[in-house]
Amino acid sequence: MVIDIGAGLCEVCAICMGRIVSCETVLNAGDKFDASISSKIAAKFGIKAGKFSCEAIKRSLNECETVHVCGRNLNTGLPSVINIPSKELIKALDDDIKQIVLVVKHILGELPSALAGDILKNGITLCGGAANTVGLKEALFEQLGCKTQAAENAELSAANGLSKYIDKKIAETSVIKETTA
């Protein structure tokens, strides 16, 4: 099983013998994670943090105990800086992560039992820019009992896959030209 978590979409795909057996797309991915972090900061701390700040915060949540947040104070309208415990912001991602887990459970429930068993045995691979979002791997493991790992260079997986596909098509075209010449 591969879960591709990009900026706007999360695609959950069960793959067998190089073919997609089942796939669902959810409008719950990196941008939604950032929005959830922004909403939490605004609601609990009265600071409006920008989109790029929230993305940087999301990426740093598993690296530090507190996060340095710069934004606009919603009461005064003036720039403001605050340190927020990472645990507070990790909680903001709970609902988004739960939605992804529910989609994975739904797909596993529809698969033939042998394939579902293979996925539970072999694990889930996460790719895309939000693959390393804190709490995602842990939630999938807790809810499914399935090992989950992020692909190497997860944020480049789609680009690397496209590059390999193009190289393969070019090689096939070259072979066809050579055999027909």
mmCIF file with all atom_site columns, C-alpha atoms in Angstrom:
data_model
loop_
_atom_site.group_PDB
_atom_site.id
_atom_site.type_symbol
_atom_site.label_atom_id
_atom_site.label_alt_id
_atom_site.label_comp_id
_atom_site.label_asym_id
_atom_site.label_entity_id
_atom_site.label_seq_id
_atom_site.pdbx_PDB_ins_code
_atom_site.Cartn_x
_atom_site.Cartn_y
_atom_site.Cartn_z
_atom_site.occupancy
_atom_site.B_iso_or_equiv
_atom_site.pdbx_formal_charge
_atom_site.auth_seq_id
_atom_site.auth_comp_id
_atom_site.auth_asym_id
_atom_site.auth_atom_id
_atom_site.pdbx_PDB_model_num
ATOM 1   C CA . MET A 1 1   ? 0.000   0.000   0.000   1.00 0.00 ? 1   MET A CA 1
ATOM 2   C CA . VAL A 1 2   ? 1.193   3.472   -0.889  1.00 0.00 ? 2   VAL A CA 1
ATOM 3   C CA . ILE A 1 3   ? -0.140  6.686   0.597   1.00 0.00 ? 3   ILE A CA 1
ATOM 4   C CA . ASP A 1 4   ? 0.861   9.799   -1.354  1.00 0.00 ? 4   ASP A CA 1
ATOM 5   C CA . ILE A 1 5   ? 0.306   12.894  0.744   1.00 0.00 ? 5   ILE A CA 1
ATOM 6   C CA . GLY A 1 6   ? 0.889   15.988  -1.327  1.00 0.00 ? 6   GLY A CA 1
ATOM 7   C CA . ALA A 1 7   ? -0.135  19.579  -0.781  1.00 0.00 ? 7   ALA A CA 1
ATOM 8   C CA . GLY A 1 8   ? -3.797  19.306  -1.732  1.00 0.00 ? 8   GLY A CA 1
ATOM 9   C CA . LEU A 1 9   ? -4.570  15.617  -2.092  1.00 0.00 ? 9   LEU A CA 1
ATOM 10  C CA . CYS A 1 10  ? -3.928  12.397  -0.250  1.00 0.00 ? 10  CYS A CA 1
ATOM 11  C CA . GLU A 1 11  ? -4.149  9.274   -2.389  1.00 0.00 ? 11  GLU A CA 1
ATOM 12  C CA . VAL A 1 12  ? -4.363  5.889   -0.704  1.00 0.00 ? 12  VAL A CA 1
ATOM 13  C CA . CYS A 1 13  ? -3.643  3.024   -3.120  1.00 0.00 ? 13  CYS A CA 1
ATOM 14  C CA . ALA A 1 14  ? -3.486  -0.723  -2.693  1.00 0.00 ? 14  ALA A CA 1
ATOM 15  C CA . ILE A 1 15  ? -1.147  -2.147  -5.310  1.00 0.00 ? 15  ILE A CA 1
ATOM 16  C CA . CYS A 1 16  ? -0.704  -5.775  -6.331  1.00 0.00 ? 16  CYS A CA 1
ATOM 17  C CA . MET A 1 17  ? 1.633   -7.062  -9.022  1.00 0.00 ? 17  MET A CA 1
ATOM 18  C CA . GLY A 1 18  ? 2.257   -3.550  -10.348 1.00 0.00 ? 18  GLY A CA 1
ATOM 19  C CA . ARG A 1 19  ? -1.430  -2.687  -10.711 1.00 0.00 ? 19  ARG A CA 1
ATOM 20  C CA . ILE A 1 20  ? -3.712  -0.498  -8.619  1.00 0.00 ? 20  ILE A CA 1
ATOM 21  C CA . VAL A 1 21  ? -6.341  -2.704  -6.992  1.00 0.00 ? 21  VAL A CA 1
ATOM 22  C CA . SER A 1 22  ? -8.096  0.036   -5.030  1.00 0.00 ? 22  SER A CA 1
ATOM 23  C CA . CYS A 1 23  ? -7.504  3.754   -4.668  1.00 0.00 ? 23  CYS A CA 1
ATOM 24  C CA . GLU A 1 24  ? -9.233  6.615   -2.888  1.00 0.00 ? 24  GLU A CA 1
ATOM 25  C CA . THR A 1 25  ? -8.418  10.300  -2.934  1.00 0.00 ? 25  THR A CA 1
ATOM 26  C CA . VAL A 1 26  ? -9.030  12.590  0.015   1.00 0.00 ? 26  VAL A CA 1
ATOM 27  C CA . LEU A 1 27  ? -8.917  16.383  0.050   1.00 0.00 ? 27  LEU A CA 1
ATOM 28  C CA . ASN A 1 28  ? -6.914  16.201  3.249   1.00 0.00 ? 28  ASN A CA 1
ATOM 29  C CA . ALA A 1 29  ? -3.201  16.714  2.871   1.00 0.00 ? 29  ALA A CA 1
ATOM 30  C CA . GLY A 1 30  ? -0.364  19.140  3.545   1.00 0.00 ? 30  GLY A CA 1
ATOM 31  C CA . ASP A 1 31  ? -2.306  22.360  2.947   1.00 0.00 ? 31  ASP A CA 1
ATOM 32  C CA . LYS A 1 32  ? -5.117  21.148  5.215   1.00 0.00 ? 32  LYS A CA 1
ATOM 33  C CA . PHE A 1 33  ? -2.562  20.247  7.897   1.00 0.00 ? 33  PHE A CA 1
ATOM 34  C CA . ASP A 1 34  ? -1.161  23.798  7.647   1.00 0.00 ? 34  ASP A CA 1
ATOM 35  C CA . ALA A 1 35  ? -4.670  25.282  7.916   1.00 0.00 ? 35  ALA A CA 1
ATOM 36  C CA . SER A 1 36  ? -5.390  23.179  11.011  1.00 0.00 ? 36  SER A CA 1
ATOM 37  C CA . ILE A 1 37  ? -2.195  24.443  12.638  1.00 0.00 ? 37  ILE A CA 1
ATOM 38  C CA . SER A 1 38  ? -3.097  28.034  11.719  1.00 0.00 ? 38  SER A CA 1
ATOM 39  C CA . SER A 1 39  ? -6.611  27.647  13.162  1.00 0.00 ? 39  SER A CA 1
ATOM 40  C CA . LYS A 1 40  ? -5.258  26.207  16.420  1.00 0.00 ? 40  LYS A CA 1
ATOM 41  C CA . ILE A 1 41  ? -2.746  29.039  16.823  1.00 0.00 ? 41  ILE A CA 1
ATOM 42  C CA . ALA A 1 42  ? -5.428  31.650  16.130  1.00 0.00 ? 42  ALA A CA 1
ATOM 43  C CA . ALA A 1 43  ? -8.058  30.095  18.401  1.00 0.00 ? 43  ALA A CA 1
ATOM 44  C CA . LYS A 1 44  ? -5.864  29.262  21.373  1.00 0.00 ? 44  LYS A CA 1
ATOM 45  C CA . PHE A 1 45  ? -3.120  31.894  21.217  1.00 0.00 ? 45  PHE A CA 1
ATOM 46  C CA . GLY A 1 46  ? -4.692  34.808  19.316  1.00 0.00 ? 46  GLY A CA 1
ATOM 47  C CA . ILE A 1 47  ? -2.002  34.896  16.637  1.00 0.00 ? 47  ILE A CA 1
ATOM 48  C CA . LYS A 1 48  ? -2.625  34.707  12.883  1.00 0.00 ? 48  LYS A CA 1
ATOM 49  C CA . ALA A 1 49  ? 0.298   32.811  11.367  1.00 0.00 ? 49  ALA A CA 1
ATOM 50  C CA . GLY A 1 50  ? 0.800   32.813  7.603   1.00 0.00 ? 50  GLY A CA 1
ATOM 51  C CA . LYS A 1 51  ? 0.649   29.813  5.281   1.00 0.00 ? 51  LYS A CA 1
ATOM 52  C CA . PHE A 1 52  ? 4.410   29.497  4.858   1.00 0.00 ? 52  PHE A CA 1
ATOM 53  C CA . SER A 1 53  ? 4.980   29.879  8.598   1.00 0.00 ? 53  SER A CA 1
ATOM 54  C CA . CYS A 1 54  ? 2.498   27.088  9.300   1.00 0.00 ? 54  CYS A CA 1
ATOM 55  C CA . GLU A 1 55  ? 4.200   24.808  6.779   1.00 0.00 ? 55  GLU A CA 1
ATOM 56  C CA . ALA A 1 56  ? 7.568   25.449  8.439   1.00 0.00 ? 56  ALA A CA 1
ATOM 57  C CA . ILE A 1 57  ? 5.976   24.804  11.840  1.00 0.00 ? 57  ILE A CA 1
ATOM 58  C CA . LYS A 1 58  ? 4.490   21.497  10.595  1.00 0.00 ? 58  LYS A CA 1
ATOM 59  C CA . ARG A 1 59  ? 7.896   20.349  9.355   1.00 0.00 ? 59  ARG A CA 1
ATOM 60  C CA . SER A 1 60  ? 9.604   21.237  12.638  1.00 0.00 ? 60  SER A CA 1
ATOM 61  C CA . LEU A 1 61  ? 7.090   19.732  15.083  1.00 0.00 ? 61  LEU A CA 1
ATOM 62  C CA . ASN A 1 62  ? 9.019   16.498  15.586  1.00 0.00 ? 62  ASN A CA 1
ATOM 63  C CA . GLU A 1 63  ? 12.350  18.280  16.018  1.00 0.00 ? 63  GLU A CA 1
ATOM 64  C CA . CYS A 1 64  ? 11.745  20.531  19.007  1.00 0.00 ? 64  CYS A CA 1
ATOM 65  C CA . GLU A 1 65  ? 9.723   20.854  22.204  1.00 0.00 ? 65  GLU A CA 1
ATOM 66  C CA . THR A 1 66  ? 8.570   24.398  21.504  1.00 0.00 ? 66  THR A CA 1
ATOM 67  C CA . VAL A 1 67  ? 7.861   26.182  18.247  1.00 0.00 ? 67  VAL A CA 1
ATOM 68  C CA . HIS A 1 68  ? 8.685   29.838  17.635  1.00 0.00 ? 68  HIS A CA 1
ATOM 69  C CA . VAL A 1 69  ? 5.633   31.419  15.977  1.00 0.00 ? 69  VAL A CA 1
ATOM 70  C CA . CYS A 1 70  ? 5.643   34.837  14.339  1.00 0.00 ? 70  CYS A CA 1
ATOM 71  C CA . GLY A 1 71  ? 2.377   36.352  13.222  1.00 0.00 ? 71  GLY A CA 1
ATOM 72  C CA . ARG A 1 72  ? -0.186  39.084  13.673  1.00 0.00 ? 72  ARG A CA 1
ATOM 73  C CA . ASN A 1 73  ? -1.834  39.484  17.049  1.00 0.00 ? 73  ASN A CA 1
ATOM 74  C CA . LEU A 1 74  ? -5.572  39.209  16.400  1.00 0.00 ? 74  LEU A CA 1
ATOM 75  C CA . ASN A 1 75  ? -6.415  41.621  19.252  1.00 0.00 ? 75  ASN A CA 1
ATOM 76  C CA . THR A 1 76  ? -3.962  44.431  18.512  1.00 0.00 ? 76  THR A CA 1
ATOM 77  C CA . GLY A 1 77  ? -3.241  43.875  14.813  1.00 0.00 ? 77  GLY A CA 1
ATOM 78  C CA . LEU A 1 78  ? 0.465   44.217  15.556  1.00 0.00 ? 78  LEU A CA 1
ATOM 79  C CA . PRO A 1 79  ? 3.241   41.727  14.784  1.00 0.00 ? 79  PRO A CA 1
ATOM 80  C CA . SER A 1 80  ? 3.711   39.240  17.592  1.00 0.00 ? 80  SER A CA 1
ATOM 81  C CA . VAL A 1 81  ? 6.064   36.407  18.521  1.00 0.00 ? 81  VAL A CA 1
ATOM 82  C CA . ILE A 1 82  ? 5.186   33.512  20.807  1.00 0.00 ? 82  ILE A CA 1
ATOM 83  C CA . ASN A 1 83  ? 6.683   30.157  21.783  1.00 0.00 ? 83  ASN A CA 1
ATOM 84  C CA . ILE A 1 84  ? 4.154   27.320  21.699  1.00 0.00 ? 84  ILE A CA 1
ATOM 85  C CA . PRO A 1 85  ? 4.709   23.768  22.964  1.00 0.00 ? 85  PRO A CA 1
ATOM 86  C CA . SER A 1 86  ? 4.908   21.378  19.990  1.00 0.00 ? 86  SER A CA 1
ATOM 87  C CA . LYS A 1 87  ? 2.441   19.026  21.709  1.00 0.00 ? 87  LYS A CA 1
ATOM 88  C CA . GLU A 1 88  ? -0.265  21.711  21.462  1.00 0.00 ? 88  GLU A CA 1
ATOM 89  C CA . LEU A 1 89  ? 0.129   21.945  17.700  1.00 0.00 ? 89  LEU A CA 1
ATOM 90  C CA . ILE A 1 90  ? 0.489   18.208  17.137  1.00 0.00 ? 90  ILE A CA 1
ATOM 91  C CA . LYS A 1 91  ? -3.014  17.856  18.609  1.00 0.00 ? 91  LYS A CA 1
ATOM 92  C CA . ALA A 1 92  ? -4.268  20.174  15.847  1.00 0.00 ? 92  ALA A CA 1
ATOM 93  C CA . LEU A 1 93  ? -3.463  17.466  13.298  1.00 0.00 ? 93  LEU A CA 1
ATOM 94  C CA . ASP A 1 94  ? -5.432  14.696  15.036  1.00 0.00 ? 94  ASP A CA 1
ATOM 95  C CA . ASP A 1 95  ? -8.653  15.049  13.019  1.00 0.00 ? 95  ASP A CA 1
ATOM 96  C CA . ASP A 1 96  ? -6.801  15.268  9.703   1.00 0.00 ? 96  ASP A CA 1
ATOM 97  C CA . ILE A 1 97  ? -4.763  12.167  10.496  1.00 0.00 ? 97  ILE A CA 1
ATOM 98  C CA . LYS A 1 98  ? -7.872  10.292  11.674  1.00 0.00 ? 98  LYS A CA 1
ATOM 99  C CA . GLN A 1 99  ? -9.515  10.964  8.310   1.00 0.00 ? 99  GLN A CA 1
ATOM 100 C CA . ILE A 1 100 ? -6.563  9.403   6.471   1.00 0.00 ? 100 ILE A CA 1
ATOM 101 C CA . VAL A 1 101 ? -6.609  6.386   8.805   1.00 0.00 ? 101 VAL A CA 1
ATOM 102 C CA . LEU A 1 102 ? -10.335 5.923   8.116   1.00 0.00 ? 102 LEU A CA 1
ATOM 103 C CA . VAL A 1 103 ? -9.711  5.860   4.353   1.00 0.00 ? 103 VAL A CA 1
ATOM 104 C CA . VAL A 1 104 ? -6.941  3.288   4.796   1.00 0.00 ? 104 VAL A CA 1
ATOM 105 C CA . LYS A 1 105 ? -9.261  1.141   6.935   1.00 0.00 ? 105 LYS A CA 1
ATOM 106 C CA . HIS A 1 106 ? -11.999 1.431   4.311   1.00 0.00 ? 106 HIS A CA 1
ATOM 107 C CA . ILE A 1 107 ? -9.695  0.284   1.514   1.00 0.00 ? 107 ILE A CA 1
ATOM 108 C CA . LEU A 1 108 ? -8.290  -2.583  3.594   1.00 0.00 ? 108 LEU A CA 1
ATOM 109 C CA . GLY A 1 109 ? -11.854 -3.675  4.386   1.00 0.00 ? 109 GLY A CA 1
ATOM 110 C CA . GLU A 1 110 ? -12.735 -3.945  0.692   1.00 0.00 ? 110 GLU A CA 1
ATOM 111 C CA . LEU A 1 111 ? -9.638  -5.877  -0.405  1.00 0.00 ? 111 LEU A CA 1
ATOM 112 C CA . PRO A 1 112 ? -9.419  -9.641  -0.745  1.00 0.00 ? 112 PRO A CA 1
ATOM 113 C CA . SER A 1 113 ? -8.238  -11.021 2.595   1.00 0.00 ? 113 SER A CA 1
ATOM 114 C CA . ALA A 1 114 ? -4.946  -12.323 1.169   1.00 0.00 ? 114 ALA A CA 1
ATOM 115 C CA . LEU A 1 115 ? -4.011  -8.900  -0.197  1.00 0.00 ? 115 LEU A CA 1
ATOM 116 C CA . ALA A 1 116 ? -5.048  -7.121  3.016   1.00 0.00 ? 116 ALA A CA 1
ATOM 117 C CA . GLY A 1 117 ? -2.921  -9.632  4.936   1.00 0.00 ? 117 GLY A CA 1
ATOM 118 C CA . ASP A 1 118 ? 0.054   -8.954  2.656   1.00 0.00 ? 118 ASP A CA 1
ATOM 119 C CA . ILE A 1 119 ? -0.288  -5.224  3.298   1.00 0.00 ? 119 ILE A CA 1
ATOM 120 C CA . LEU A 1 120 ? -0.424  -5.737  7.060   1.00 0.00 ? 120 LEU A CA 1
ATOM 121 C CA . LYS A 1 121 ? 2.633   -8.002  6.803   1.00 0.00 ? 121 LYS A CA 1
ATOM 122 C CA . ASN A 1 122 ? 4.694   -5.861  4.399   1.00 0.00 ? 122 ASN A CA 1
ATOM 123 C CA . GLY A 1 123 ? 3.597   -2.447  5.591   1.00 0.00 ? 123 GLY A CA 1
ATOM 124 C CA . ILE A 1 124 ? 2.584   0.885   4.162   1.00 0.00 ? 124 ILE A CA 1
ATOM 125 C CA . THR A 1 125 ? 4.857   3.328   2.374   1.00 0.00 ? 125 THR A CA 1
ATOM 126 C CA . LEU A 1 126 ? 4.232   7.046   2.652   1.00 0.00 ? 126 LEU A CA 1
ATOM 127 C CA . CYS A 1 127 ? 5.387   9.459   -0.024  1.00 0.00 ? 127 CYS A CA 1
ATOM 128 C CA . GLY A 1 128 ? 4.791   13.080  -0.946  1.00 0.00 ? 128 GLY A CA 1
ATOM 129 C CA . GLY A 1 129 ? 5.697   16.342  0.714   1.00 0.00 ? 129 GLY A CA 1
ATOM 130 C CA . ALA A 1 130 ? 3.649   15.683  3.858   1.00 0.00 ? 130 ALA A CA 1
ATOM 131 C CA . ALA A 1 131 ? 4.740   12.044  4.299   1.00 0.00 ? 131 ALA A CA 1
ATOM 132 C CA . ASN A 1 132 ? 6.843   12.873  7.342   1.00 0.00 ? 132 ASN A CA 1
ATOM 133 C CA . THR A 1 133 ? 4.099   14.760  9.184   1.00 0.00 ? 133 THR A CA 1
ATOM 134 C CA . VAL A 1 134 ? 4.468   14.037  12.868  1.00 0.00 ? 134 VAL A CA 1
ATOM 135 C CA . GLY A 1 135 ? 1.948   11.529  14.223  1.00 0.00 ? 135 GLY A CA 1
ATOM 136 C CA . LEU A 1 136 ? 0.917   10.008  10.895  1.00 0.00 ? 136 LEU A CA 1
ATOM 137 C CA . LYS A 1 137 ? 3.097   6.881   10.959  1.00 0.00 ? 137 LYS A CA 1
ATOM 138 C CA . GLU A 1 138 ? 2.329   6.364   14.616  1.00 0.00 ? 138 GLU A CA 1
ATOM 139 C CA . ALA A 1 139 ? -1.442  6.654   14.096  1.00 0.00 ? 139 ALA A CA 1
ATOM 140 C CA . LEU A 1 140 ? -1.394  4.168   11.215  1.00 0.00 ? 140 LEU A CA 1
ATOM 141 C CA . PHE A 1 141 ? 0.601   1.716   13.342  1.00 0.00 ? 141 PHE A CA 1
ATOM 142 C CA . GLU A 1 142 ? -1.640  2.168   16.405  1.00 0.00 ? 142 GLU A CA 1
ATOM 143 C CA . GLN A 1 143 ? -4.905  1.822   14.470  1.00 0.00 ? 143 GLN A CA 1
ATOM 144 C CA . LEU A 1 144 ? -3.862  -0.939  12.067  1.00 0.00 ? 144 LEU A CA 1
ATOM 145 C CA . GLY A 1 145 ? -0.935  -2.711  13.701  1.00 0.00 ? 145 GLY A CA 1
ATOM 146 C CA . CYS A 1 146 ? 0.880   -2.212  10.415  1.00 0.00 ? 146 CYS A CA 1
ATOM 147 C CA . LYS A 1 147 ? 4.445   -0.994  10.059  1.00 0.00 ? 147 LYS A CA 1
ATOM 148 C CA . THR A 1 148 ? 4.579   2.267   8.173   1.00 0.00 ? 148 THR A CA 1
ATOM 149 C CA . GLN A 1 149 ? 7.598   4.044   6.750   1.00 0.00 ? 149 GLN A CA 1
ATOM 150 C CA . ALA A 1 150 ? 8.231   7.119   4.652   1.00 0.00 ? 150 ALA A CA 1
ATOM 151 C CA . ALA A 1 151 ? 9.928   6.515   1.327   1.00 0.00 ? 151 ALA A CA 1
ATOM 152 C CA . GLU A 1 152 ? 13.472  7.743   0.922   1.00 0.00 ? 152 GLU A CA 1
ATOM 153 C CA . ASN A 1 153 ? 13.248  11.344  -0.312  1.00 0.00 ? 153 ASN A CA 1
ATOM 154 C CA . ALA A 1 154 ? 9.477   11.079  0.093   1.00 0.00 ? 154 ALA A CA 1
ATOM 155 C CA . GLU A 1 155 ? 8.860   14.606  -1.145  1.00 0.00 ? 155 GLU A CA 1
ATOM 156 C CA . LEU A 1 156 ? 10.485  13.727  -4.495  1.00 0.00 ? 156 LEU A CA 1
ATOM 157 C CA . SER A 1 157 ? 8.764   10.363  -5.024  1.00 0.00 ? 157 SER A CA 1
ATOM 158 C CA . ALA A 1 158 ? 6.299   11.557  -7.666  1.00 0.00 ? 158 ALA A CA 1
ATOM 159 C CA . ALA A 1 159 ? 8.968   13.440  -9.622  1.00 0.00 ? 159 ALA A CA 1
ATOM 160 C CA . ASN A 1 160 ? 11.382  10.488  -9.446  1.00 0.00 ? 160 ASN A CA 1
ATOM 161 C CA . GLY A 1 161 ? 8.649   8.068   -10.550 1.00 0.00 ? 161 GLY A CA 1
ATOM 162 C CA . LEU A 1 162 ? 7.721   10.284  -13.486 1.00 0.00 ? 162 LEU A CA 1
ATOM 163 C CA . SER A 1 163 ? 11.367  10.520  -14.489 1.00 0.00 ? 163 SER A CA 1
ATOM 164 C CA . LYS A 1 164 ? 11.717  6.722   -14.474 1.00 0.00 ? 164 LYS A CA 1
ATOM 165 C CA . TYR A 1 165 ? 8.495   6.358   -16.473 1.00 0.00 ? 165 TYR A CA 1
ATOM 166 C CA . ILE A 1 166 ? 9.690   8.844   -19.101 1.00 0.00 ? 166 ILE A CA 1
ATOM 167 C CA . ASP A 1 167 ? 13.082  7.117   -19.339 1.00 0.00 ? 167 ASP A CA 1
ATOM 168 C CA . LYS A 1 168 ? 11.307  3.778   -19.818 1.00 0.00 ? 168 LYS A CA 1
ATOM 169 C CA . LYS A 1 169 ? 9.056   5.190   -22.556 1.00 0.00 ? 169 LYS A CA 1
ATOM 170 C CA . ILE A 1 170 ? 12.058  6.730   -24.335 1.00 0.00 ? 170 ILE A CA 1
ATOM 171 C CA . ALA A 1 171 ? 13.897  3.402   -24.158 1.00 0.00 ? 171 ALA A CA 1
ATOM 172 C CA . GLU A 1 172 ? 10.838  1.551   -25.521 1.00 0.00 ? 172 GLU A CA 1
ATOM 173 C CA . THR A 1 173 ? 10.504  4.053   -28.360 1.00 0.00 ? 173 THR A CA 1
ATOM 174 C CA . SER A 1 174 ? 14.197  3.608   -29.228 1.00 0.00 ? 174 SER A CA 1
ATOM 175 C CA . VAL A 1 175 ? 13.801  -0.191  -29.326 1.00 0.00 ? 175 VAL A CA 1
ATOM 176 C CA . ILE A 1 176 ? 10.733  0.101   -31.559 1.00 0.00 ? 176 ILE A CA 1
ATOM 177 C CA . LYS A 1 177 ? 12.576  2.446   -33.968 1.00 0.00 ? 177 LYS A CA 1
ATOM 178 C CA . GLU A 1 178 ? 15.569  0.110   -34.114 1.00 0.00 ? 178 GLU A CA 1
ATOM 179 C CA . THR A 1 179 ? 13.487  -3.000  -34.815 1.00 0.00 ? 179 THR A CA 1
ATOM 180 C CA . THR A 1 180 ? 11.428  -1.316  -37.550 1.00 0.00 ? 180 THR A CA 1
ATOM 181 C CA . ALA A 1 181 ? 14.426  0.281   -39.288 1.00 0.00 ? 181 ALA A CA 1
#
